[in-house]
Amino acid sequence: MKDTLSVDPASLKMLEIARERGIETAWDRYLAQQPQCGFGELGLCCRNCNMGPCRIDPFGDGPQKGVCGATGDIIVARNLLRMIAAGAAAHSDHGRDVVETVMRVATGEAKDYAIKDENKLKALAAEFNINTEGRTVKEIAKELAEAVLEEFGTRKGYIQTVERVPAKRKEIWERLGLLPRGIDREVVEAMHRTHMGVDNDPANLILHGLRCSISDGWGGSLLATEFSDVLFGTPQPVKGKSNLGVICKNAVNILVHGHEPILSEMLVAAAKDPELVAAARARGADGINLVGMCCTGNEILMRHGIPAAGNFLQQELAIITGALEAVVVDVQCIMPALGQLAACYHTKFISTSPKAKFPGAVHVPFDEHHALDTAREIIRLAVENYPNRNKDRVFIPEDITEYVAGFSVEAILKILGGTLNPLIDAIKNRSIRGIAALVGCNNPKITQDYNHLNMVKELIAKDVLVVETGCAAIASAKAGLLLPEAAELAGPGLAGVCRALGIPPVLHMGSCVDISRILVVAAAIAGELGVDIADLPVAGAAPEWVSEKAVSIGAYVVASGIFTVLGTVPAVLGSKVVTELLTRQAKDLVGGYFAVETDPFRAAELIINHIDEKRAALGI
Ligand code: BF8
Ligand code: SF4
């Protein structure tokens, strides 16, 4: 669908305002890039050394080798591995930051944070063979954080958390040499192998890509999720509001955007500070309104029901409302365009991480030692900025949709009465035909939210339970699909289950690192049934994916045995060898494999066919 930029009415209204005001957005910059580089689209360009840049002619008339002799297959495989490594690094570095914060809580350095979920702390301690008897929470937390920080460069063979996969899956990984030996190590090795003149075997490169991605999905991301739960509490179902209409006309509006809950959780606390609320009122505002964007939005909506202002392509649109006093960011998925855009308004663009600085941003360094004080300082900057708002330039679309989020594994178990058996029974008796995980971003290459929403609707109508994270989940929130009432759109089997349990047919399981929650559920179901994850009637999809993190996610989901459909085309088609490997041979090797399907209806059909095949093989 190309005739409209978005199916989100709020986005369309804001794009109209942007057009009237002559303000550019990602959609305009995407158009200005046309035609995009054909070599790049196919993955056929290389800049890995200074004999290059080199490119391979896909039509066979021009060069078929780089200066070093690298073929198109080698170049495509190397480029893909670098993308996986960057994505795995991003998730895992986020994970490390959260674990380090737990360490600082344990040593008393991060006094503004506390251990909120002691049960999870103890369960993790048991997993890492740490004694909890007669010890204080801080003692346990310190030893656990030390053990987990060791996982990033471990020398003990392979990382501990892969023990969570069913035995059959572990055997496959062992046989193929895919057990990750340490999270940092796999990323470093990916960079080493892709250096000029090192690994020049496409299959060997891709297999390492799978190992590197497993160190993310079953390592860095999983640890980010678990330790965020330890620090901030394990999410439980919570109601909230979504879309740009959550920005308030008469309040000090602060948009928090990025990924790590370490910052956003403190902003949530500081925004309630009576002194700051009074300061906002003294300047004529009704109060302080904190809203989230992208995954940091997901983190705080999952735990506090903080409104979600939107997903990836709405970050600029939020500023164009003219009603944001501040946009506060940490790391990942933050467009560098925001600085220049914020300067067209009174909006302060505040960066906080030493890892992520931006043109046009005010940098307020955030660290765990003075977290609440820094968060207060940031909120104060926003409050003091309120009188600078030009009321004539404010336009806030009225679109607001309610959602229910917070479906952690623990929350799902609680709803099911303590075990997964009711879910497994529903799958066996076909009330639930299968489970599809829809994840990932928005991409201006396709109509915003169109692929997400149409895939979700097709799948639930055919009794497939949908679980979501990231910007995909926000798309569903905005469309009202995260409400129990959306069961009306589900097939009779799924609708019956939703009504009996009071849940929506689409479960919001969190931010992108929380895809690990989905893996954990899949592993647990496989364990109960005594089969491998690859045997389950389960599939994955990234209908509008953008980021390198999504490439790592796709790789570890496939490596875990799950069929995955991509809705935007990855830069691999320049190599027949790599394309075949990902879309066919992977099935024989790891059970999971990729399909690329840009049409959401056909993509949903692929998933349903896959689910039915798996059901037939299981005899259910
Ligand atoms: O990690 S879905 S645009 S915000 S990458 Fe980014 Fe994509 Fe959104 Fe979260 Ni995930
Ligand atoms: Fe060219 Fe080979 Fe250098 Fe890549 S590594 S830029 S293909 S010479």
XYZ file of C-alpha atoms and ligand atoms in Angstrom:
638
model
C 0.000 0.000 0.000
C 1.828 3.110 -1.186
C -0.863 5.749 -1.751
C -0.821 7.016 1.829
C 2.100 7.593 4.181
C 0.390 6.184 7.237
C -2.799 4.474 8.341
C -2.563 6.283 11.656
C -4.967 9.257 11.604
C -2.831 11.193 14.098
C 0.258 10.788 11.907
C -1.648 11.910 8.835
C -2.873 15.072 10.585
C 0.635 15.899 11.768
C 2.108 15.264 8.318
C -0.380 17.768 6.961
C 0.752 20.322 9.567
C 4.394 19.581 8.670
C 3.610 20.178 5.008
C 1.825 23.477 5.753
C 4.750 24.663 7.886
C 7.390 23.515 5.417
C 8.948 21.150 7.956
C 10.728 18.055 6.677
C 10.289 14.595 8.180
C 11.790 11.140 7.588
C 9.233 10.625 4.831
C 10.566 13.665 2.921
C 14.159 12.621 3.443
C 13.285 9.140 2.225
C 11.870 10.632 -0.972
C 14.956 12.820 -1.393
C 17.059 9.639 -1.311
C 15.295 8.161 -4.348
C 16.487 6.255 -6.182
C 18.349 4.536 -3.364
C 21.651 2.899 -4.255
C 21.006 -0.376 -6.084
C 24.325 -1.891 -4.968
C 23.471 -1.096 -1.358
C 19.958 -2.512 -1.674
C 21.428 -5.825 -2.797
C 24.190 -5.788 -0.170
C 26.830 -5.719 -2.911
C 29.051 -2.846 -1.780
C 32.045 -3.103 0.528
C 34.096 -0.491 2.384
C 35.917 -2.881 4.675
C 39.349 -1.738 3.517
C 40.959 1.150 1.735
C 41.546 -0.652 -1.536
C 37.800 -0.080 -1.859
C 35.080 0.995 -1.894
C 34.181 -1.942 -4.132
C 30.921 -2.997 -5.680
C 29.770 -6.046 -7.596
C 27.737 -5.645 -10.768
C 24.542 -7.659 -10.225
C 24.011 -7.988 -14.001
C 27.354 -9.642 -14.652
C 28.663 -7.027 -17.134
C 30.888 -5.171 -14.683
C 33.256 -6.312 -11.924
C 32.367 -9.560 -10.175
C 35.096 -9.245 -7.545
C 36.381 -6.557 -5.201
C 40.023 -5.493 -5.384
C 40.918 -8.210 -2.821
C 39.007 -10.804 -4.825
C 35.919 -10.909 -2.580
C 32.881 -12.118 -4.512
C 29.330 -10.854 -4.125
C 28.536 -13.822 -1.859
C 31.386 -12.936 0.493
C 30.519 -9.243 0.527
C 26.812 -9.853 1.228
C 27.583 -12.366 3.991
C 30.140 -10.050 5.615
C 27.754 -7.105 5.511
C 24.964 -9.145 7.058
C 27.248 -10.393 9.823
C 28.250 -6.817 10.635
C 24.586 -5.842 10.898
C 23.893 -8.740 13.258
C 26.926 -7.796 15.354
C 25.802 -4.158 15.611
C 22.296 -5.185 16.637
C 23.537 -7.728 19.172
C 25.960 -5.130 20.553
C 23.187 -2.556 20.994
C 20.871 -4.895 22.920
C 23.659 -6.398 24.955
C 25.257 -3.104 25.906
C 21.820 -1.998 27.094
C 21.692 -5.245 29.101
C 25.094 -4.595 30.641
C 24.031 -1.098 31.752
C 21.066 -2.562 33.616
C 23.202 -5.264 35.266
C 25.758 -2.631 36.291
C 22.977 -0.613 37.884
C 21.975 -3.673 39.935
C 25.624 -3.956 40.978
C 25.643 -0.305 42.069
C 22.447 -0.812 44.066
C 24.172 -3.724 45.796
C 27.254 -1.652 46.633
C 25.172 1.337 47.764
C 26.403 3.631 44.993
C 23.048 3.954 43.216
C 20.962 5.055 46.165
C 17.927 6.127 44.138
C 17.269 2.613 42.827
C 16.186 -0.485 44.740
C 15.644 -4.169 44.134
C 11.906 -4.345 43.447
C 11.495 -8.013 42.524
C 13.315 -10.088 45.128
C 11.730 -13.324 43.909
C 13.184 -12.834 40.458
C 16.554 -11.926 41.953
C 16.551 -15.186 43.907
C 15.393 -17.245 40.928
C 18.226 -15.792 38.841
C 20.671 -16.428 41.659
C 19.609 -20.091 41.680
C 20.107 -20.247 37.913
C 23.667 -18.995 38.413
C 24.277 -21.406 41.322
C 24.503 -18.613 43.872
C 23.616 -19.405 47.447
C 20.724 -17.308 48.787
C 20.267 -18.925 52.210
C 20.715 -16.505 55.098
C 22.061 -13.743 52.865
C 20.797 -10.197 52.418
C 19.248 -9.049 49.153
C 22.248 -6.802 48.535
C 24.722 -9.641 49.067
C 22.850 -11.831 46.626
C 22.504 -8.972 44.122
C 26.232 -8.250 44.246
C 27.307 -11.828 43.642
C 24.692 -12.284 40.929
C 25.649 -9.062 39.126
C 29.314 -10.093 39.254
C 28.487 -13.510 37.790
C 26.330 -11.997 35.070
C 28.852 -9.309 34.097
C 31.250 -12.209 33.619
C 28.862 -13.637 30.991
C 29.841 -10.861 28.614
C 33.367 -12.206 28.291
C 33.039 -15.557 29.955
C 35.824 -18.161 29.770
C 33.777 -21.057 31.080
C 32.647 -22.475 27.710
C 29.280 -20.939 26.946
C 26.866 -18.522 28.562
C 24.677 -19.775 31.400
C 21.285 -18.663 30.119
C 21.333 -20.947 27.060
C 20.535 -23.688 29.580
C 16.991 -22.336 29.318
C 16.497 -23.841 25.861
C 15.030 -27.345 25.521
C 17.604 -30.160 25.372
C 16.916 -30.816 21.682
C 17.682 -27.222 20.756
C 20.876 -27.212 22.766
C 21.996 -30.367 20.972
C 21.472 -28.687 17.590
C 23.467 -25.656 18.691
C 26.214 -27.841 20.100
C 26.431 -29.859 16.895
C 26.648 -26.722 14.727
C 29.018 -24.898 17.067
C 26.437 -22.204 17.803
C 26.626 -22.093 21.605
C 27.740 -18.518 22.363
C 31.015 -18.427 24.277
C 30.479 -14.957 25.722
C 28.381 -12.029 24.614
C 31.171 -9.553 23.875
C 33.328 -12.269 22.371
C 30.861 -13.095 19.601
C 30.537 -9.438 18.601
C 34.314 -8.956 18.623
C 34.783 -12.121 16.609
C 32.195 -10.932 14.071
C 34.219 -7.758 13.560
C 37.430 -9.784 13.313
C 36.024 -12.227 10.778
C 34.659 -9.470 8.551
C 37.974 -7.615 8.432
C 39.621 -7.832 5.021
C 41.226 -11.179 4.423
C 39.801 -13.189 7.318
C 36.603 -15.260 6.929
C 35.716 -15.584 3.259
C 33.277 -18.471 3.419
C 29.670 -17.181 3.240
C 28.204 -20.140 5.172
C 30.857 -19.893 7.880
C 30.157 -16.162 8.202
C 26.393 -16.680 8.460
C 26.751 -19.468 11.033
C 28.807 -17.145 13.175
C 26.044 -14.561 12.667
C 23.606 -17.032 14.194
C 25.922 -17.673 17.165
C 26.384 -13.939 17.671
C 22.629 -13.366 17.541
C 22.008 -16.183 20.073
C 24.354 -14.353 22.453
C 21.919 -11.442 22.107
C 18.523 -13.183 22.262
C 19.377 -15.756 24.920
C 22.095 -13.566 26.493
C 22.267 -9.771 26.384
C 18.585 -9.109 25.665
C 17.382 -11.743 28.089
C 19.587 -10.312 30.821
C 18.368 -6.776 30.027
C 14.806 -7.967 30.567
C 15.462 -10.014 33.691
C 17.539 -7.349 35.409
C 15.058 -4.600 34.494
C 12.407 -6.707 36.210
C 14.665 -7.163 39.246
C 15.200 -3.396 39.488
C 11.850 -1.997 38.459
C 9.419 -4.837 39.010
C 8.092 -7.547 36.710
C 5.263 -6.120 34.589
C 1.656 -7.064 35.295
C -1.351 -6.102 33.147
C -1.832 -2.363 33.211
C -4.135 0.045 31.394
C -2.964 3.140 29.582
C -3.480 5.476 26.661
C -1.676 5.742 23.355
C -1.056 7.978 20.353
C -0.162 11.655 19.958
C -3.386 12.789 21.616
C -1.806 11.913 24.984
C 0.203 15.138 24.707
C -1.716 17.652 26.864
C -2.587 21.128 25.722
C -2.223 22.652 29.182
C 0.546 20.648 30.786
C 4.332 20.663 30.692
C 4.873 17.834 28.220
C 8.029 15.752 28.390
C 8.643 13.043 25.827
C 11.055 10.320 26.875
C 12.517 8.432 23.944
C 15.170 5.748 23.641
C 15.607 2.421 25.354
C 17.008 1.997 28.823
C 14.554 2.079 31.730
C 17.353 3.311 34.013
C 16.676 6.862 32.803
C 12.950 6.689 32.162
C 12.123 5.172 35.562
C 13.821 8.092 37.316
C 11.975 10.593 35.118
C 8.702 8.897 36.100
C 9.622 9.428 39.762
C 10.884 13.005 39.297
C 7.793 14.088 37.327
C 5.720 13.411 40.471
C 7.911 15.622 42.671
C 5.432 18.032 44.364
C 7.916 20.906 44.171
C 8.304 20.503 40.410
C 4.556 20.071 39.915
C 4.068 23.319 41.889
C 6.704 25.020 39.727
C 4.795 23.916 36.629
C 1.532 25.288 38.073
C 3.245 28.565 38.963
C 4.015 28.956 35.286
C 0.395 28.444 34.284
C 0.474 24.737 33.405
C -1.978 22.186 34.834
C 0.853 19.853 35.757
C 3.627 17.691 34.319
C 2.769 15.143 31.649
C 5.390 12.508 30.923
C 4.823 10.478 27.766
C 6.884 7.758 26.104
C 8.077 7.019 22.585
C 9.397 3.776 21.090
C 10.907 1.203 23.443
C 11.605 3.380 26.439
C 7.901 4.200 26.129
C 7.193 0.476 26.241
C 9.323 0.022 29.360
C 7.390 2.637 31.344
C 3.989 1.816 29.908
C 4.521 -1.837 30.879
C 5.361 -0.959 34.460
C 3.457 2.271 35.143
C 0.844 2.723 32.415
C 2.610 5.925 31.277
C 0.997 7.014 27.976
C 2.705 5.912 24.765
C 2.829 8.885 22.410
C 3.744 6.752 19.425
C 6.120 4.519 17.559
C 9.304 5.102 15.561
C 7.979 7.308 12.736
C 6.106 9.533 15.190
C 9.159 10.876 17.021
C 9.336 13.923 14.754
C 5.564 14.320 14.638
C 5.447 14.650 18.428
C 7.740 17.695 18.256
C 5.682 19.197 15.412
C 2.686 19.406 17.804
C 4.547 22.428 19.225
C 3.521 21.288 22.702
C 6.641 19.465 23.899
C 8.727 21.326 26.440
C 11.423 18.660 26.259
C 12.407 15.507 24.429
C 14.703 13.453 26.649
C 16.712 10.671 25.051
C 19.274 8.047 25.953
C 20.293 5.519 23.280
C 19.006 3.862 20.068
C 16.425 4.724 17.405
C 16.656 8.466 18.087
C 16.769 10.313 14.765
C 19.629 12.822 14.573
C 17.091 15.045 12.809
C 15.466 15.851 16.145
C 17.941 18.594 17.071
C 17.256 20.759 14.054
C 13.532 20.084 14.287
C 13.374 20.970 17.994
C 15.079 24.277 17.138
C 12.050 25.194 14.967
C 10.024 25.122 18.195
C 10.701 25.970 21.830
C 11.329 22.257 22.513
C 14.520 21.385 24.382
C 16.214 18.280 23.001
C 18.103 16.745 25.917
C 20.623 13.947 25.483
C 21.776 12.056 28.572
C 24.104 9.200 27.629
C 27.861 9.562 27.130
C 27.380 7.058 24.295
C 24.851 9.128 22.368
C 25.293 12.832 21.651
C 23.344 14.714 18.996
C 23.641 17.967 17.043
C 21.384 20.597 18.544
C 20.980 18.775 21.862
C 21.564 20.062 25.375
C 23.621 17.364 27.094
C 22.700 16.625 30.698
C 24.886 13.671 31.721
C 22.876 11.047 33.521
C 24.546 8.564 35.813
C 23.234 6.138 38.374
C 25.039 7.840 41.256
C 22.926 10.997 41.095
C 19.982 9.625 39.163
C 17.036 11.306 40.853
C 18.772 14.678 41.155
C 19.644 14.603 37.440
C 16.116 13.533 36.544
C 14.789 16.476 38.595
C 17.185 18.825 36.815
C 15.896 17.601 33.454
C 12.257 18.001 34.489
C 13.068 21.484 35.808
C 14.515 22.477 32.419
C 11.237 21.410 30.831
C 9.105 23.223 33.407
C 11.075 26.439 32.966
C 10.630 26.124 29.222
C 6.808 26.090 29.422
C 6.365 29.899 29.198
C 8.348 29.813 25.922
C 5.677 27.733 24.214
C 4.051 29.551 21.285
C 0.382 28.674 21.782
C -0.470 29.700 18.220
C 1.767 26.957 16.872
C 0.256 24.192 18.988
C -1.664 21.482 17.196
C -2.329 18.232 19.030
C -4.364 15.605 17.199
C -7.221 14.281 19.311
C -6.440 10.640 18.647
C -6.113 8.633 21.856
C -6.672 4.896 22.173
C -6.678 2.839 25.349
C -4.607 -0.301 25.717
C -3.815 -3.072 28.162
C -0.125 -4.041 28.282
C 2.204 -5.738 30.757
C 2.067 -9.382 29.711
C 5.304 -10.664 31.158
C 5.762 -14.436 31.393
C 4.913 -14.192 35.093
C 1.731 -12.225 34.316
C 0.658 -14.790 31.723
C 1.264 -17.630 34.178
C -0.802 -15.848 36.823
C -3.697 -15.385 34.388
C -3.481 -19.055 33.467
C -3.611 -20.134 37.121
C 0.077 -20.862 37.664
C 0.935 -23.203 34.775
C 1.091 -23.022 30.990
C -1.197 -26.062 30.723
C -4.413 -24.137 29.930
C -2.573 -22.427 27.038
C -1.148 -25.733 25.829
C -4.622 -27.330 26.051
C -6.094 -24.447 24.044
C -3.429 -25.011 21.384
C -4.071 -28.760 21.397
C -7.842 -28.381 21.034
C -7.275 -25.721 18.356
C -9.086 -22.876 20.148
C -5.694 -21.266 19.644
C -4.359 -22.387 16.279
C -0.854 -21.175 17.009
C 1.151 -18.211 18.231
C 2.713 -15.468 16.097
C 5.228 -12.974 17.451
C 5.052 -9.659 15.572
C 7.882 -7.303 16.387
C 9.966 -4.428 15.097
C 9.828 -0.934 13.761
C 8.153 1.443 11.262
C 9.826 2.077 7.937
C 9.035 4.988 5.594
C 9.447 2.517 2.718
C 5.950 1.339 3.560
C 2.767 2.923 4.858
C 3.207 3.390 8.610
C 1.498 0.624 10.647
C -0.238 -0.832 7.562
C 1.701 -4.087 7.507
C 1.577 -4.496 11.279
C -2.137 -3.985 11.639
C -3.224 -6.017 8.658
C -1.075 -8.946 9.653
C -2.411 -8.813 13.212
C -6.026 -8.665 12.052
C -5.593 -11.519 9.583
C -3.884 -13.703 12.161
C -6.272 -13.194 15.058
C -9.251 -13.708 12.722
C -7.796 -17.154 12.023
C -7.401 -17.963 15.740
C -3.693 -17.206 15.945
C -2.757 -15.586 19.252
C -0.463 -12.629 18.540
C 2.268 -11.533 20.943
C 4.092 -8.273 20.304
C 6.912 -6.038 21.438
C 8.534 -2.768 20.362
C 7.014 -0.401 17.857
C 4.787 -3.197 16.515
C 3.045 -3.360 19.892
C 2.520 0.411 19.876
C 0.920 0.136 16.421
C -1.589 -2.320 17.886
C -2.120 -0.155 20.960
C -3.053 2.825 18.775
C -5.478 0.701 16.752
C -7.313 -0.622 19.821
C -6.078 -4.175 19.311
C -4.623 -4.432 22.812
C -8.037 -4.287 24.460
C -10.059 -7.327 25.570
C -12.879 -5.971 23.334
C -10.669 -6.642 20.291
C -11.623 -10.290 20.805
C -14.565 -9.378 18.543
C -12.094 -9.362 15.663
C -10.722 -12.773 16.578
C -11.850 -16.137 15.254
C -14.306 -18.052 17.479
C -11.649 -20.198 19.165
C -9.305 -17.391 20.135
C -12.219 -15.092 21.013
C -13.527 -17.724 23.434
C -10.153 -18.011 25.165
C -9.822 -14.210 25.379
C -13.288 -13.829 26.875
C -12.736 -16.631 29.381
C -9.449 -15.103 30.552
C -10.358 -11.421 30.064
C -7.325 -10.820 27.836
C -6.860 -9.142 24.443
C -6.123 -11.317 21.390
C -2.851 -9.390 21.028
C -0.540 -9.450 24.049
C 1.929 -6.600 24.564
C 5.014 -8.260 26.039
C 7.264 -5.225 26.201
C 10.179 -3.533 24.479
C 12.444 -5.152 21.880
C 14.800 -6.710 24.440
C 11.670 -8.348 25.867
C 11.464 -10.632 22.839
C 13.407 -12.806 25.257
C 10.103 -13.153 27.177
C 8.568 -14.643 24.039
C 11.488 -17.063 23.645
C 11.154 -18.137 27.265
C 7.441 -18.932 26.790
C 8.206 -20.861 23.572
C 10.954 -22.836 25.331
C 8.650 -23.602 28.247
C 5.835 -24.838 25.965
C 8.312 -27.002 24.029
C 9.679 -28.335 27.324
C 6.168 -29.254 28.552
C 5.431 -31.068 25.302
C 8.832 -32.753 25.212
C 9.597 -31.331 21.755
C 11.924 -28.739 20.243
C 10.930 -25.086 19.747
C 11.076 -25.786 15.987
C 8.223 -28.290 16.363
C 5.758 -25.750 17.788
C 2.966 -24.066 15.786
C 4.736 -20.773 16.283
C 6.101 -18.132 13.881
C 7.761 -14.719 13.977
C 7.434 -11.608 11.825
C 9.026 -8.185 11.530
C 6.566 -6.519 9.148
C 8.118 -3.006 9.029
C 11.626 -3.591 10.347
C 14.381 -0.949 10.147
C 17.209 -1.416 12.600
C 20.273 -3.629 12.870
C 18.799 -4.801 16.160
C 15.923 -6.255 14.153
C 18.458 -8.152 12.027
C 19.964 -9.691 15.144
C 16.463 -10.485 16.436
C 15.491 -12.178 13.162
C 18.684 -14.220 13.277
C 18.251 -15.456 16.846
C 14.556 -16.209 16.346
C 15.432 -18.325 13.287
C 18.388 -19.884 15.137
C 15.916 -20.811 17.887
C 13.983 -22.828 15.306
C 11.220 -20.346 14.460
C 10.060 -19.512 10.920
C 10.217 -15.715 10.434
C 8.653 -13.452 7.819
C 10.273 -10.112 6.987
C 8.068 -7.349 5.588
C 10.858 -5.135 4.250
C 13.568 -6.610 2.050
C 16.983 -7.203 3.674
C 20.133 -6.258 1.743
C 21.075 -9.839 0.864
C 19.483 -10.454 -2.531
C 22.792 -9.753 -4.300
C 23.947 -13.181 -3.190
C 22.130 -16.300 -4.266
C 24.214 -18.337 -1.839
C 23.284 -16.201 1.195
C 19.638 -15.885 0.133
C 19.321 -19.667 -0.277
C 21.020 -20.213 3.041
C 18.626 -17.946 4.909
C 15.423 -18.973 3.157
C 16.008 -22.718 2.576
C 19.104 -24.399 3.987
C 18.574 -22.819 7.413
C 15.471 -25.016 7.751
C 17.556 -28.197 7.586
C 20.255 -26.777 9.807
C 18.365 -25.040 12.635
C 14.679 -25.696 11.889
C 13.875 -21.999 11.482
C 14.224 -20.031 8.243
C 13.307 -16.679 6.701
C 10.732 -15.634 4.148
C 10.448 -12.137 2.717
C 6.902 -11.012 1.981
C 6.015 -7.344 1.709
C 2.273 -7.960 1.368
C 0.827 -8.353 4.889
C -2.047 -10.558 3.761
C 0.233 -13.003 1.997
C 2.643 -12.813 4.951
C -0.179 -13.807 7.309
C -1.045 -16.678 4.984
C 2.556 -17.927 5.073
C 2.409 -17.937 8.865
C -0.927 -19.743 8.982
C 0.282 -22.402 6.542
C 3.406 -22.879 8.623
C 1.358 -23.187 11.824
C -0.941 -25.757 10.212
C 2.047 -27.797 8.989
C 3.503 -27.854 12.491
C 0.133 -28.844 13.987
C -0.153 -31.714 11.519
C 3.377 -32.904 12.321
C 2.550 -32.865 16.045
C -0.692 -34.711 15.333
C -2.875 -31.979 16.871
O 14.164 -1.514 19.916
S 10.998 -1.524 17.264
S 12.321 1.380 15.847
S 12.314 1.534 19.150
S 14.463 -1.117 16.890
Fe 13.685 1.015 17.424
Fe 12.578 -0.758 15.936
Fe 11.139 0.718 17.482
Fe 12.921 -0.284 20.132
Ni 13.072 -2.125 18.413
Fe 37.115 -4.056 -1.704
Fe 37.893 -6.363 -0.583
Fe 38.544 -4.020 0.545
Fe 35.989 -4.856 0.528
S 37.694 -5.828 1.594
S 36.732 -2.779 0.104
S 35.893 -5.919 -1.433
S 39.190 -4.739 -1.455
